[in-house]
Coordinates of C-alpha atoms in Angstrom, one line a residue:
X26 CA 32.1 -43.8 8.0
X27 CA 33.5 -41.5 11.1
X28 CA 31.2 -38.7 12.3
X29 CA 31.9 -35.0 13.0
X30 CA 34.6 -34.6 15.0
X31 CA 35.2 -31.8 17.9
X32 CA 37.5 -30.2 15.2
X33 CA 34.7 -29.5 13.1
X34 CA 32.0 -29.0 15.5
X35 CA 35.0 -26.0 16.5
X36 CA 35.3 -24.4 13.2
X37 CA 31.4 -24.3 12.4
X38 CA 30.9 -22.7 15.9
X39 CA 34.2 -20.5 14.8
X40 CA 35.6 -21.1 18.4
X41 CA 38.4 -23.5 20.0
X42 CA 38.0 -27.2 20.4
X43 CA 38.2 -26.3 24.4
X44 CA 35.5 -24.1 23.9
X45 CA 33.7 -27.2 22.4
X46 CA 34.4 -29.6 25.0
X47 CA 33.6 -26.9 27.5
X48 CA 30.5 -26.4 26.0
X49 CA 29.2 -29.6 25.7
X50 CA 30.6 -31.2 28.8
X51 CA 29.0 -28.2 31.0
X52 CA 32.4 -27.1 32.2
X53 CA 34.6 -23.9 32.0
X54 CA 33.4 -20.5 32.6
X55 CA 31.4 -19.8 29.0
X56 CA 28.4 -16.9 28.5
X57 CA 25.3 -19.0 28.0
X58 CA 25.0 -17.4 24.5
X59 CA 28.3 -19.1 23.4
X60 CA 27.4 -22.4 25.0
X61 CA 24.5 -22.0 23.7
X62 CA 25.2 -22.0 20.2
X63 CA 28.4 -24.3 20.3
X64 CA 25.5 -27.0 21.3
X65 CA 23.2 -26.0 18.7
X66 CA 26.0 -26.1 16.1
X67 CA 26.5 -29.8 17.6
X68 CA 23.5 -30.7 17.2
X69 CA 23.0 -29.8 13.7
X70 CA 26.3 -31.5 12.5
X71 CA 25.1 -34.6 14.6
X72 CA 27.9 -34.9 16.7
X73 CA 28.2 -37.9 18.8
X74 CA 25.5 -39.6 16.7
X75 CA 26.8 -42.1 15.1
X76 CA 27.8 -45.3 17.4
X77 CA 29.6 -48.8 16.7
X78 CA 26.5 -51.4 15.4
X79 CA 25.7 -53.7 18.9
X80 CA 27.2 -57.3 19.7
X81 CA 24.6 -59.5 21.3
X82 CA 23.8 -59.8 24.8
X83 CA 26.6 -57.0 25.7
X84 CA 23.6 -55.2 27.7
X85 CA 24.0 -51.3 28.0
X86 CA 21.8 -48.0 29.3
X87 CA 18.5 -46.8 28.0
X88 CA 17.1 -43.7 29.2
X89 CA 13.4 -42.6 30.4
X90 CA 12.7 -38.3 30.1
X91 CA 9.6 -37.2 30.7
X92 CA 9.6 -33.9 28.0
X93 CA 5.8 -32.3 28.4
X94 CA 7.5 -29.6 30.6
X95 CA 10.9 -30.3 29.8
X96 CA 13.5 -28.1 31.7
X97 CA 10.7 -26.8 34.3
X98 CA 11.0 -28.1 37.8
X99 CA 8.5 -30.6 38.6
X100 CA 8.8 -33.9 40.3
X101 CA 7.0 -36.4 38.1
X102 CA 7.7 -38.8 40.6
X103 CA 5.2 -37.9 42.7
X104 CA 1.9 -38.7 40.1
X105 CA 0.9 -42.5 40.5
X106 CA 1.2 -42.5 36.6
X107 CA 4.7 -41.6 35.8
X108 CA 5.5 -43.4 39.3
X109 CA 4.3 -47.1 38.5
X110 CA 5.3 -47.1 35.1
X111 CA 8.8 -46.0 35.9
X112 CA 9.1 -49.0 38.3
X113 CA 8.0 -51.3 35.6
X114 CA 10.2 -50.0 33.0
X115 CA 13.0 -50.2 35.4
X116 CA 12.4 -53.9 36.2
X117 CA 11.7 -54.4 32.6
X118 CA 15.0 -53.0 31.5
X119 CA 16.8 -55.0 34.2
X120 CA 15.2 -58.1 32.8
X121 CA 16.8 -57.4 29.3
X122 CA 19.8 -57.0 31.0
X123 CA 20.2 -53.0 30.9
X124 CA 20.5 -50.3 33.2
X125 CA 17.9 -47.4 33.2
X126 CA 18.8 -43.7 33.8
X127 CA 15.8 -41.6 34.5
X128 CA 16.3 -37.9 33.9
X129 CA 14.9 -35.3 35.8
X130 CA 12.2 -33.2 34.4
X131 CA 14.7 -30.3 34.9
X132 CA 16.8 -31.8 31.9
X133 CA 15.6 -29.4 28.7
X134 CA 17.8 -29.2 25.9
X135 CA 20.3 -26.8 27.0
X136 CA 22.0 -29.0 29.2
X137 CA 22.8 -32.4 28.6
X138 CA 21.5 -33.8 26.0
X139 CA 24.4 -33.3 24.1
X140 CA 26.8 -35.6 25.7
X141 CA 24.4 -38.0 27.4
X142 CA 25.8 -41.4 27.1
X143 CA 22.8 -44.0 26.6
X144 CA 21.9 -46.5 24.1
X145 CA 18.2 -46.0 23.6
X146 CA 15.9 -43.6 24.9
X147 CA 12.2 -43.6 26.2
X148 CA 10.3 -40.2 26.0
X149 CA 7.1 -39.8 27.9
X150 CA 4.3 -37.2 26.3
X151 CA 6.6 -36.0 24.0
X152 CA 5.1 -32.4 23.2
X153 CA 4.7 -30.1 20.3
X154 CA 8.4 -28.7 19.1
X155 CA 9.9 -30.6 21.5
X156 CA 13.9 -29.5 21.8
X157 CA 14.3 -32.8 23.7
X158 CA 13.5 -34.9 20.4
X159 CA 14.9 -32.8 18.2
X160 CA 18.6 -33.1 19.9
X161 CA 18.0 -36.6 20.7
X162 CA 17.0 -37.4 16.3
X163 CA 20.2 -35.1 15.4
X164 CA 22.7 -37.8 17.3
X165 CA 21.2 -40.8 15.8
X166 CA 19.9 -42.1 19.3
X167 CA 17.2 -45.1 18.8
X168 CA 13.8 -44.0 20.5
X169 CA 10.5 -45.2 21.7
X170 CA 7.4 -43.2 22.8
X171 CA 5.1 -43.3 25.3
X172 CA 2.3 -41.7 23.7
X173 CA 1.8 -40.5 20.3
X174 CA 4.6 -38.2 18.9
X175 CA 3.3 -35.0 17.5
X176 CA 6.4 -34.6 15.2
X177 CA 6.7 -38.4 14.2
X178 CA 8.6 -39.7 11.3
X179 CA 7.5 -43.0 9.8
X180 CA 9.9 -45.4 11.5
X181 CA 8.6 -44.3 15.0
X182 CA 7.2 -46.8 17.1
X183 CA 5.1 -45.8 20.3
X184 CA 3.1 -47.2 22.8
X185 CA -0.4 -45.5 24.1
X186 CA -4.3 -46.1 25.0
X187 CA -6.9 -45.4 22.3
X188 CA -7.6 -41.9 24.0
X189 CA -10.9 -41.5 21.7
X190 CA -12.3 -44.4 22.5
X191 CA -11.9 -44.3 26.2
X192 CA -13.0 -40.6 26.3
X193 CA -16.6 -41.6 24.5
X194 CA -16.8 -44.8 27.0
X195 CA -16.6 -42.2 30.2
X196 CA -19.2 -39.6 28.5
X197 CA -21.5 -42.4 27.6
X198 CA -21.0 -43.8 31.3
X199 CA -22.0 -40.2 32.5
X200 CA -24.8 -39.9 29.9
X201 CA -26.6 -43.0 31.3
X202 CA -26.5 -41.3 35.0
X203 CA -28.4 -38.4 33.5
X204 CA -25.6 -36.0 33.3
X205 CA -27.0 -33.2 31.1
X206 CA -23.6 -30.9 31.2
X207 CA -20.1 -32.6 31.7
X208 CA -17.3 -30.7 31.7
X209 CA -13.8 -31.5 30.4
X210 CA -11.4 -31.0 32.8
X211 CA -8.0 -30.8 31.0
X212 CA -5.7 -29.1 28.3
X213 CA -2.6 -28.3 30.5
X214 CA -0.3 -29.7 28.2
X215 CA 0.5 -29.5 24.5
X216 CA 1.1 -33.8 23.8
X217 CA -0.8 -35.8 22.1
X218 CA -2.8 -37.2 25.3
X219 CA -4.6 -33.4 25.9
X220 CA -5.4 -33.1 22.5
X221 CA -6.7 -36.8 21.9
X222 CA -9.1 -36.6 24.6
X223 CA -10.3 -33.2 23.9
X224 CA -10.9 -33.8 20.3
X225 CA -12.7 -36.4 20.9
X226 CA -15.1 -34.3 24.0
X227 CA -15.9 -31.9 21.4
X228 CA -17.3 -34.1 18.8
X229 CA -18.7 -36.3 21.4
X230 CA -20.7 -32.8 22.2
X231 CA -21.2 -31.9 18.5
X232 CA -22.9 -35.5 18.2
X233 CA -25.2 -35.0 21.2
X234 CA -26.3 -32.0 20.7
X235 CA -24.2 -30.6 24.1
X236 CA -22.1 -27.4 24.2
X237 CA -18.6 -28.2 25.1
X238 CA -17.1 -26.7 28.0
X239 CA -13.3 -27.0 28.4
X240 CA -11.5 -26.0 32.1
X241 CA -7.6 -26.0 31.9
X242 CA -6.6 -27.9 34.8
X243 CA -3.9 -26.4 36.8
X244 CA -1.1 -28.5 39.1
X245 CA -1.2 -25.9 41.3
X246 CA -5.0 -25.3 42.2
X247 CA -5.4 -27.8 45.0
X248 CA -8.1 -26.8 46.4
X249 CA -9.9 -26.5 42.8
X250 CA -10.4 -23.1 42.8
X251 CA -10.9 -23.1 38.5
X252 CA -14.2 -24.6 39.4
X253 CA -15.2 -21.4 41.8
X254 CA -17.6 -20.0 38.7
X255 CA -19.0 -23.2 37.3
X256 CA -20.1 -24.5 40.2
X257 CA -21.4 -21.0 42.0
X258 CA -23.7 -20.8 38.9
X259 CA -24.8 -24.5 38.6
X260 CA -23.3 -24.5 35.6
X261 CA -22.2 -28.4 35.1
X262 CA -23.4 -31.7 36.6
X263 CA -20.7 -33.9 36.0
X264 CA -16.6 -33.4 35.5
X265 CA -14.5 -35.6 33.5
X266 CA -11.2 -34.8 35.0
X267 CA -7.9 -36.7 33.4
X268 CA -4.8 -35.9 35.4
X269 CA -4.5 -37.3 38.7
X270 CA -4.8 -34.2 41.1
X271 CA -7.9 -32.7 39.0
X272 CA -10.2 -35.5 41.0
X273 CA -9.2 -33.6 44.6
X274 CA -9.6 -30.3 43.2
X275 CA -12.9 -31.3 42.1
X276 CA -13.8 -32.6 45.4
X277 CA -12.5 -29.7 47.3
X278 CA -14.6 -27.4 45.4
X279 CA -17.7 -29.4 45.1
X280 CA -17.7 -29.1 48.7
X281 CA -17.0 -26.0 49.2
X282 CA -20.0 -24.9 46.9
X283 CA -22.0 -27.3 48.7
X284 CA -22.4 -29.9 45.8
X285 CA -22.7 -33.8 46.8
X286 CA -21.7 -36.1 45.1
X287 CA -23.0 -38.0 43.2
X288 CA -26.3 -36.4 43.6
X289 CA -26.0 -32.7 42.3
X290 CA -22.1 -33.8 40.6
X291 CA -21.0 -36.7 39.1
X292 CA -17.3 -37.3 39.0
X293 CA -14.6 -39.3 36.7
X294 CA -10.8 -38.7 37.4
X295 CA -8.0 -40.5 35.3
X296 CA -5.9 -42.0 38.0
X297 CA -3.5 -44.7 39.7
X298 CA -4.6 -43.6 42.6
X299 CA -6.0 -46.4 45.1
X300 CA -7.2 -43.4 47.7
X301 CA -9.7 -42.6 44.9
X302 CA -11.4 -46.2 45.5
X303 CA -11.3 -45.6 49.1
X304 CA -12.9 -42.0 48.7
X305 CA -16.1 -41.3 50.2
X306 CA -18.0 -41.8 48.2
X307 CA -15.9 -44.3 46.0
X308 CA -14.5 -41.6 42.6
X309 CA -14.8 -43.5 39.8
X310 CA -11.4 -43.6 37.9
X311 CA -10.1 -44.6 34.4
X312 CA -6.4 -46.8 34.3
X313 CA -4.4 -46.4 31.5
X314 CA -2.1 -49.3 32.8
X315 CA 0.6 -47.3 32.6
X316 CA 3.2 -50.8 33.9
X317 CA 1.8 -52.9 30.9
X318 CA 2.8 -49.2 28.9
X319 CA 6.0 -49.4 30.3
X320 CA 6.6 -53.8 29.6
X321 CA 5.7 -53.0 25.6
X322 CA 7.6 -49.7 25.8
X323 CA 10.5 -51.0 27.0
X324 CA 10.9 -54.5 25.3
X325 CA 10.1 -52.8 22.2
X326 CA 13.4 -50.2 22.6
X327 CA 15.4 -53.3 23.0
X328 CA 14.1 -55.0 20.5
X329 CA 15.2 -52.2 18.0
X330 CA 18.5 -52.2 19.8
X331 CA 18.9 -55.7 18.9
X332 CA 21.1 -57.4 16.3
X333 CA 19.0 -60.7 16.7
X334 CA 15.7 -59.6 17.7
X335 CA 13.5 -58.3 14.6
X336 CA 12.9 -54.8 15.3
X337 CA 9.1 -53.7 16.2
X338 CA 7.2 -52.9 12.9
X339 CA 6.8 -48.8 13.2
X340 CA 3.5 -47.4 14.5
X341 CA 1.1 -47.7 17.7
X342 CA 1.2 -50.8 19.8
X343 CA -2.2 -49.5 21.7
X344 CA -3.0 -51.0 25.7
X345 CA -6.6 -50.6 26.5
X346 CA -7.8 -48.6 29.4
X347 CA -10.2 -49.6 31.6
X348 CA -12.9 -47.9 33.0
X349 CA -13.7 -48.3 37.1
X350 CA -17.6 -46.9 38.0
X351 CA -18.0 -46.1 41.0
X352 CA -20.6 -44.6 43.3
X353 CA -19.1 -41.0 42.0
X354 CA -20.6 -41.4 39.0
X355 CA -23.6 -43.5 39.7
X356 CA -26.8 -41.8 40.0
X357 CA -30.4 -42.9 39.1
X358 CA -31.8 -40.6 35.9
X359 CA -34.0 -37.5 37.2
X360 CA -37.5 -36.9 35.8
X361 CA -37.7 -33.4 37.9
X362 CA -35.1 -31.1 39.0
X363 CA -33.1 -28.5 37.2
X364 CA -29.5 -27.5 37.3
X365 CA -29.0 -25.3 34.5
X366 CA -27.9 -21.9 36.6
X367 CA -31.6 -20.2 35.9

């Protein structure tokens, strides 16, 4: 059974099929409210989503977005994270035989989502209301997660690390170096990663006794200037930071408030970052493999692209992260000594 056509898509929108075509192609001269809503009315009617079935071995493109900020301009390319597991999903998808387009961050839904030509699609921190998703589900396209969709149907499949259980391994690892009061550094974004490993800090806290303290870590505070008033008051000993620039910004300000570490601040950064091991002193650092991420994620989308190849059954295929102590976040318990900011 056909699709919508661009006749239809023309008469919902109540404009000409050129219209149409201009309006999903990106062409002509348009007001953004018309092109706008001709893609909207698109998307709802679900044009272009329904595709011939697959012959074997015939290859084809899958695509890799990253959608936490989608349509703000950030180079993702530039975070160790997004950086190895985009060269693994590339050499993955080549191995299947496919090509792999990677879209730049600055891709929201307004632009071309619409007509994007792709066989599969892998979206990365897919976040609440993500316009992304929801243009990608209305044309049928076959998708596959890395990390936990917040809107997920039942059929998803995605690929992640257990962020609960990693988050209680670093607070127990901080815990046994005497850290009294460990701050969270996070809560940036809205995906499932943030909220995972925050959930989890807070009843960590609630268990222990601890009162929770929560920074929001912002890309653009290199030198770590959202640590100014914890750290003037003595406020925290330790700083569970999980995006890759927070451990820097952490650094940078410890210093500047004259902190050493580890002795008056411990320190645990989420990173790929190999300058971390070769920090002085060594920051310990938490991998959440993001290339063995990008191997399942990957051969999993072709699998469900597959005529021969039973489909992956729907749900979390889960990669363990791995903790690396280091001498950041080794320090011998105190038995005199305060930091509590009195």
């Amino acid at each position: 059974m056909s699709g919508p056509t661009l006749a239809d898509v023309a008469r919902a929108a109540e404009v000409s099929t050129a219209t149409v075509s201009h309006a999903l192609n990106g062409t002509g001269r348009l007001a953004d409210a018309t092109r706008r809503r001709v893609r909207e009315v698109a998307t709802a009617l679900g044009y272009g989503a329904r595709r011939p079935p697959r012959t074997p071995r015939t290859g084809g493109t899958l695509g890799v977005a990253v959608t936490t900020y989608a349509g703000s301009a950030w180079n993702f390319l530039e975070v160790p994270y997004f950086a190895r597991l985009l060269t693994a999903a590339t050499a993955t998808a080549h191995a299947h035989g496919y090509a792999l387009t990677i879209l730049p961050a600055t891709c929201g839904a307004e632009t071309s989502w619409h007509t994007l030509t792709v066989d599969g699609m892998l979206l990365l921190d897919s976040p609440k209301d993500d316009p992304v998703l929801r243009a990608l589900r209305a044309r049928g396209i076959p998708l596959v997660f890395d990390g936990r969709p917040i809107a997920r149907r039942p059929e998803d499949v995605w690929v992640d690390n257990d962020h609960t259980a990693t988050t209680r391994e670093v607070l127990r690892h901080l815990a046994a170096s005497d850290a009294r009061r460990i701050v969270l550094h996070a809560g940036h974004g809205d995906e499932h990663y943030t909220r995972a490993v925050t959930r989890a800090y807070e009843q960590w806290c609630h268990e222990h006794g601890r009162t929770p303290l929560v920074l929001t870590f912002d890309p653009y505070d290199t030198s770590g200037h959202g640590f100014d008033a914890v750290f003037a008051a003595r406020a925290c000993d330790a700083v569970y930071t999980v995006y890759d620039p927070g451990g820097r910004q952490v650094l940078a300000a410890a210093a500047r408030h004259g902190l050493r570490i580890p002795d008056d601040l411990l320190l645990v950064c989420v990173s790929e970052d190999q300058a971390y091991a070769e920090n002085d002193p060594p920051v310990s650092t938490v991998t959440l493999h993001p290339a063995t991420i990008a191997e399942t994620a990957v051969t999993a989308l072709v699998s469900r692209l597959s005529p021969t190849t039973p489909p992956p059954p729907p749900g979390a295929l889960t990669v363990p992260a791995v903790l690396h102590p280091r001498r950041s976040s080794l320090r011998r318990p105190r038995h005199s000594g305060h930091l509590d900011g009195r």
